[in-house]
Amino acid sequence: QVQLVESGGGLVQAGGSLRLSCAASGRTFSSYVMGWFRQAPGKERESVAAINWNGGRTYYAESVKGRFTISRDNAKNTLTLQMNSLKPGDTAVYHCAAKYSSSYYDTTPDADEYNYWGRGTRVTVSS
């Protein structure tokens, strides 16, 4: 079982940067695919980025490619999302999620495949 706690959200002006972190409990963090998802008010949850168990493969939504970077440190049980060139459209609650998978190729953006979720951290980008 994995418990996830996000941090790093806040208010930032358009064009600015934020770095989100997700701290994971448990000894088997490296057995999980990790993902970042977001949900804006009145909108459906969407995938932002995902990373395979060893950090060798990543997935990004088209809307964040070139601006966001997902990374993980398995020794520290930490997932990170570096967000640059933020836009008002990035405003949302950001959640990290974990899916048990040992496949090198697994970076699924399908939220239904993830087993564990954090409570989220709010990101607000002002224009």
PDB file of C-alpha atoms in Angstrom:
ATOM      1  CA  GLN A   1       0.000   0.000   0.000  1.00  0.00           C
ATOM      2  CA  VAL A   2       1.143   3.540  -0.751  1.00  0.00           C
ATOM      3  CA  GLN A   3       0.171   6.803   0.881  1.00  0.00           C
ATOM      4  CA  LEU A   4       0.744   9.966  -1.138  1.00  0.00           C
ATOM      5  CA  VAL A   5       1.016  13.571   0.050  1.00  0.00           C
ATOM      6  CA  GLU A   6       1.393  16.462  -2.382  1.00  0.00           C
ATOM      7  CA  SER A   7       2.949  19.845  -1.673  1.00  0.00           C
ATOM      8  CA  GLY A   8       4.220  22.900  -3.497  1.00  0.00           C
ATOM      9  CA  GLY A   9       1.043  24.414  -4.857  1.00  0.00           C
ATOM     10  CA  GLY A  10       0.228  28.086  -4.612  1.00  0.00           C
ATOM     11  CA  LEU A  11      -0.577  31.289  -6.444  1.00  0.00           C
ATOM     12  CA  VAL A  12       1.690  32.365  -9.278  1.00  0.00           C
ATOM     13  CA  GLN A  13       1.481  34.857 -12.130  1.00  0.00           C
ATOM     14  CA  ALA A  14       1.266  33.691 -15.724  1.00  0.00           C
ATOM     15  CA  GLY A  15       4.725  32.876 -17.026  1.00  0.00           C
ATOM     16  CA  GLY A  16       5.957  31.857 -13.610  1.00  0.00           C
ATOM     17  CA  SER A  17       7.056  28.498 -12.248  1.00  0.00           C
ATOM     18  CA  LEU A  18       6.100  26.102  -9.497  1.00  0.00           C
ATOM     19  CA  ARG A  19       7.562  22.811  -8.337  1.00  0.00           C
ATOM     20  CA  LEU A  20       5.150  20.224  -7.004  1.00  0.00           C
ATOM     21  CA  SER A  21       6.307  17.331  -4.868  1.00  0.00           C
ATOM     22  CA  CYS A  22       4.636  14.088  -3.890  1.00  0.00           C
ATOM     23  CA  ALA A  23       5.966  12.179  -0.905  1.00  0.00           C
ATOM     24  CA  ALA A  24       5.189   8.477  -0.907  1.00  0.00           C
ATOM     25  CA  SER A  25       5.166   6.140   2.044  1.00  0.00           C
ATOM     26  CA  GLY A  26       6.115   2.488   1.880  1.00  0.00           C
ATOM     27  CA  ARG A  27       9.216   0.570   0.867  1.00  0.00           C
ATOM     28  CA  THR A  28       8.200  -0.341  -2.668  1.00  0.00           C
ATOM     29  CA  PHE A  29       7.931   3.054  -4.340  1.00  0.00           C
ATOM     30  CA  SER A  30      10.035   1.804  -7.230  1.00  0.00           C
ATOM     31  CA  SER A  31       7.361  -0.798  -8.034  1.00  0.00           C
ATOM     32  CA  TYR A  32       4.877   1.875  -9.037  1.00  0.00           C
ATOM     33  CA  VAL A  33       4.177   3.901 -12.110  1.00  0.00           C
ATOM     34  CA  MET A  34       3.534   7.447 -10.924  1.00  0.00           C
ATOM     35  CA  GLY A  35       1.328  10.073 -12.465  1.00  0.00           C
ATOM     36  CA  TRP A  36       0.197  13.648 -12.043  1.00  0.00           C
ATOM     37  CA  PHE A  37      -3.422  14.511 -12.723  1.00  0.00           C
ATOM     38  CA  ARG A  38      -5.326  17.753 -12.391  1.00  0.00           C
ATOM     39  CA  GLN A  39      -8.902  18.860 -12.075  1.00  0.00           C
ATOM     40  CA  ALA A  40     -10.057  22.385 -12.687  1.00  0.00           C
ATOM     41  CA  PRO A  41     -13.380  23.708 -11.358  1.00  0.00           C
ATOM     42  CA  GLY A  42     -16.245  22.465 -13.458  1.00  0.00           C
ATOM     43  CA  LYS A  43     -13.995  20.268 -15.586  1.00  0.00           C
ATOM     44  CA  GLU A  44     -13.156  16.598 -15.709  1.00  0.00           C
ATOM     45  CA  ARG A  45      -9.945  15.243 -14.278  1.00  0.00           C
ATOM     46  CA  GLU A  46      -7.168  15.053 -16.841  1.00  0.00           C
ATOM     47  CA  SER A  47      -3.795  13.422 -17.015  1.00  0.00           C
ATOM     48  CA  VAL A  48      -0.809  15.764 -16.932  1.00  0.00           C
ATOM     49  CA  ALA A  49       2.236  13.496 -16.897  1.00  0.00           C
ATOM     50  CA  ALA A  50       3.360  10.011 -15.935  1.00  0.00           C
ATOM     51  CA  ILE A  51       6.669   8.257 -15.326  1.00  0.00           C
ATOM     52  CA  ASN A  52       7.609   4.605 -15.321  1.00  0.00           C
ATOM     53  CA  TRP A  53       9.041   2.782 -12.330  1.00  0.00           C
ATOM     54  CA  ASN A  54      12.691   3.737 -12.892  1.00  0.00           C
ATOM     55  CA  GLY A  55      12.237   7.139 -14.532  1.00  0.00           C
ATOM     56  CA  GLY A  56      13.343   5.905 -17.918  1.00  0.00           C
ATOM     57  CA  ARG A  57      10.082   6.642 -19.727  1.00  0.00           C
ATOM     58  CA  THR A  58       7.673   9.527 -19.424  1.00  0.00           C
ATOM     59  CA  TYR A  59       4.336  10.679 -20.795  1.00  0.00           C
ATOM     60  CA  TYR A  60       3.089  14.253 -21.123  1.00  0.00           C
ATOM     61  CA  ALA A  61      -0.241  15.647 -22.130  1.00  0.00           C
ATOM     62  CA  GLU A  62       0.034  17.790 -25.253  1.00  0.00           C
ATOM     63  CA  SER A  63      -1.062  20.848 -23.303  1.00  0.00           C
ATOM     64  CA  VAL A  64       2.013  20.703 -21.038  1.00  0.00           C
ATOM     65  CA  LYS A  65       4.724  19.335 -23.326  1.00  0.00           C
ATOM     66  CA  GLY A  66       7.824  21.514 -23.263  1.00  0.00           C
ATOM     67  CA  ARG A  67       6.665  23.319 -20.101  1.00  0.00           C
ATOM     68  CA  PHE A  68       6.349  20.606 -17.440  1.00  0.00           C
ATOM     69  CA  THR A  69       8.879  17.984 -16.371  1.00  0.00           C
ATOM     70  CA  ILE A  70       8.079  14.923 -14.303  1.00  0.00           C
ATOM     71  CA  SER A  71      10.811  13.155 -12.356  1.00  0.00           C
ATOM     72  CA  ARG A  72      11.209  10.739  -9.478  1.00  0.00           C
ATOM     73  CA  ASP A  73      13.773   9.832  -6.861  1.00  0.00           C
ATOM     74  CA  ASN A  74      13.216   6.237  -5.786  1.00  0.00           C
ATOM     75  CA  ALA A  75      15.793   6.508  -3.020  1.00  0.00           C
ATOM     76  CA  LYS A  76      13.786   9.342  -1.446  1.00  0.00           C
ATOM     77  CA  ASN A  77      10.304   8.046  -2.380  1.00  0.00           C
ATOM     78  CA  THR A  78       9.576  11.357  -4.064  1.00  0.00           C
ATOM     79  CA  LEU A  79       7.809  12.376  -7.259  1.00  0.00           C
ATOM     80  CA  THR A  80       8.247  15.869  -8.660  1.00  0.00           C
ATOM     81  CA  LEU A  81       6.519  18.011 -11.274  1.00  0.00           C
ATOM     82  CA  GLN A  82       8.438  21.081 -12.406  1.00  0.00           C
ATOM     83  CA  MET A  83       6.020  23.505 -14.036  1.00  0.00           C
ATOM     84  CA  ASN A  84       7.369  26.398 -16.088  1.00  0.00           C
ATOM     85  CA  SER A  85       5.716  29.028 -18.268  1.00  0.00           C
ATOM     86  CA  LEU A  86       2.485  28.579 -16.383  1.00  0.00           C
ATOM     87  CA  LYS A  87      -0.769  29.716 -17.942  1.00  0.00           C
ATOM     88  CA  PRO A  88      -4.133  30.559 -16.393  1.00  0.00           C
ATOM     89  CA  GLY A  89      -5.414  27.352 -17.991  1.00  0.00           C
ATOM     90  CA  ASP A  90      -3.105  25.383 -15.715  1.00  0.00           C
ATOM     91  CA  THR A  91      -5.154  26.429 -12.702  1.00  0.00           C
ATOM     92  CA  ALA A  92      -6.405  23.267 -10.998  1.00  0.00           C
ATOM     93  CA  VAL A  93      -5.987  20.933  -8.074  1.00  0.00           C
ATOM     94  CA  TYR A  94      -3.063  18.647  -8.850  1.00  0.00           C
ATOM     95  CA  HIS A  95      -3.014  15.083  -7.596  1.00  0.00           C
ATOM     96  CA  CYS A  96      -0.290  12.488  -7.697  1.00  0.00           C
ATOM     97  CA  ALA A  97      -1.251   8.856  -8.163  1.00  0.00           C
ATOM     98  CA  ALA A  98       0.417   5.454  -8.093  1.00  0.00           C
ATOM     99  CA  LYS A  99      -0.164   2.328 -10.122  1.00  0.00           C
ATOM    100  CA  TYR A 100       1.519  -0.956  -9.256  1.00  0.00           C
ATOM    101  CA  SER A 101       3.495  -1.955 -12.358  1.00  0.00           C
ATOM    102  CA  SER A 102       6.920  -3.388 -13.095  1.00  0.00           C
ATOM    103  CA  SER A 103       6.661  -2.831 -16.840  1.00  0.00           C
ATOM    104  CA  TYR A 104       9.369  -0.545 -18.200  1.00  0.00           C
ATOM    105  CA  TYR A 105       6.966   0.650 -20.893  1.00  0.00           C
ATOM    106  CA  ASP A 106       4.076   1.528 -18.600  1.00  0.00           C
ATOM    107  CA  THR A 107       3.387   5.256 -18.398  1.00  0.00           C
ATOM    108  CA  THR A 108      -0.364   5.079 -18.680  1.00  0.00           C
ATOM    109  CA  PRO A 109      -2.355   8.335 -18.571  1.00  0.00           C
ATOM    110  CA  ASP A 110      -5.557   6.393 -17.752  1.00  0.00           C
ATOM    111  CA  ALA A 111      -6.658   7.488 -14.287  1.00  0.00           C
ATOM    112  CA  ASP A 112      -8.770   4.352 -13.845  1.00  0.00           C
ATOM    113  CA  GLU A 113      -5.599   2.260 -13.784  1.00  0.00           C
ATOM    114  CA  TYR A 114      -4.141   4.050 -10.769  1.00  0.00           C
ATOM    115  CA  ASN A 115      -4.662   2.474  -7.372  1.00  0.00           C
ATOM    116  CA  TYR A 116      -3.591   5.171  -4.914  1.00  0.00           C
ATOM    117  CA  TRP A 117      -4.216   8.910  -4.876  1.00  0.00           C
ATOM    118  CA  GLY A 118      -3.115  11.900  -2.883  1.00  0.00           C
ATOM    119  CA  ARG A 119      -5.507  14.591  -1.711  1.00  0.00           C
ATOM    120  CA  GLY A 120      -4.058  17.182  -4.034  1.00  0.00           C
ATOM    121  CA  THR A 121      -2.432  20.583  -3.970  1.00  0.00           C
ATOM    122  CA  ARG A 122      -4.022  23.680  -5.474  1.00  0.00           C
ATOM    123  CA  VAL A 123      -2.318  25.652  -8.215  1.00  0.00           C
ATOM    124  CA  THR A 124      -3.683  29.032  -9.214  1.00  0.00           C
ATOM    125  CA  VAL A 125      -2.209  30.960 -12.128  1.00  0.00           C
ATOM    126  CA  SER A 126      -3.265  34.576 -12.426  1.00  0.00           C
ATOM    127  CA  SER A 127      -3.263  36.487 -15.714  1.00  0.00           C
TER     128      SER A 127
END
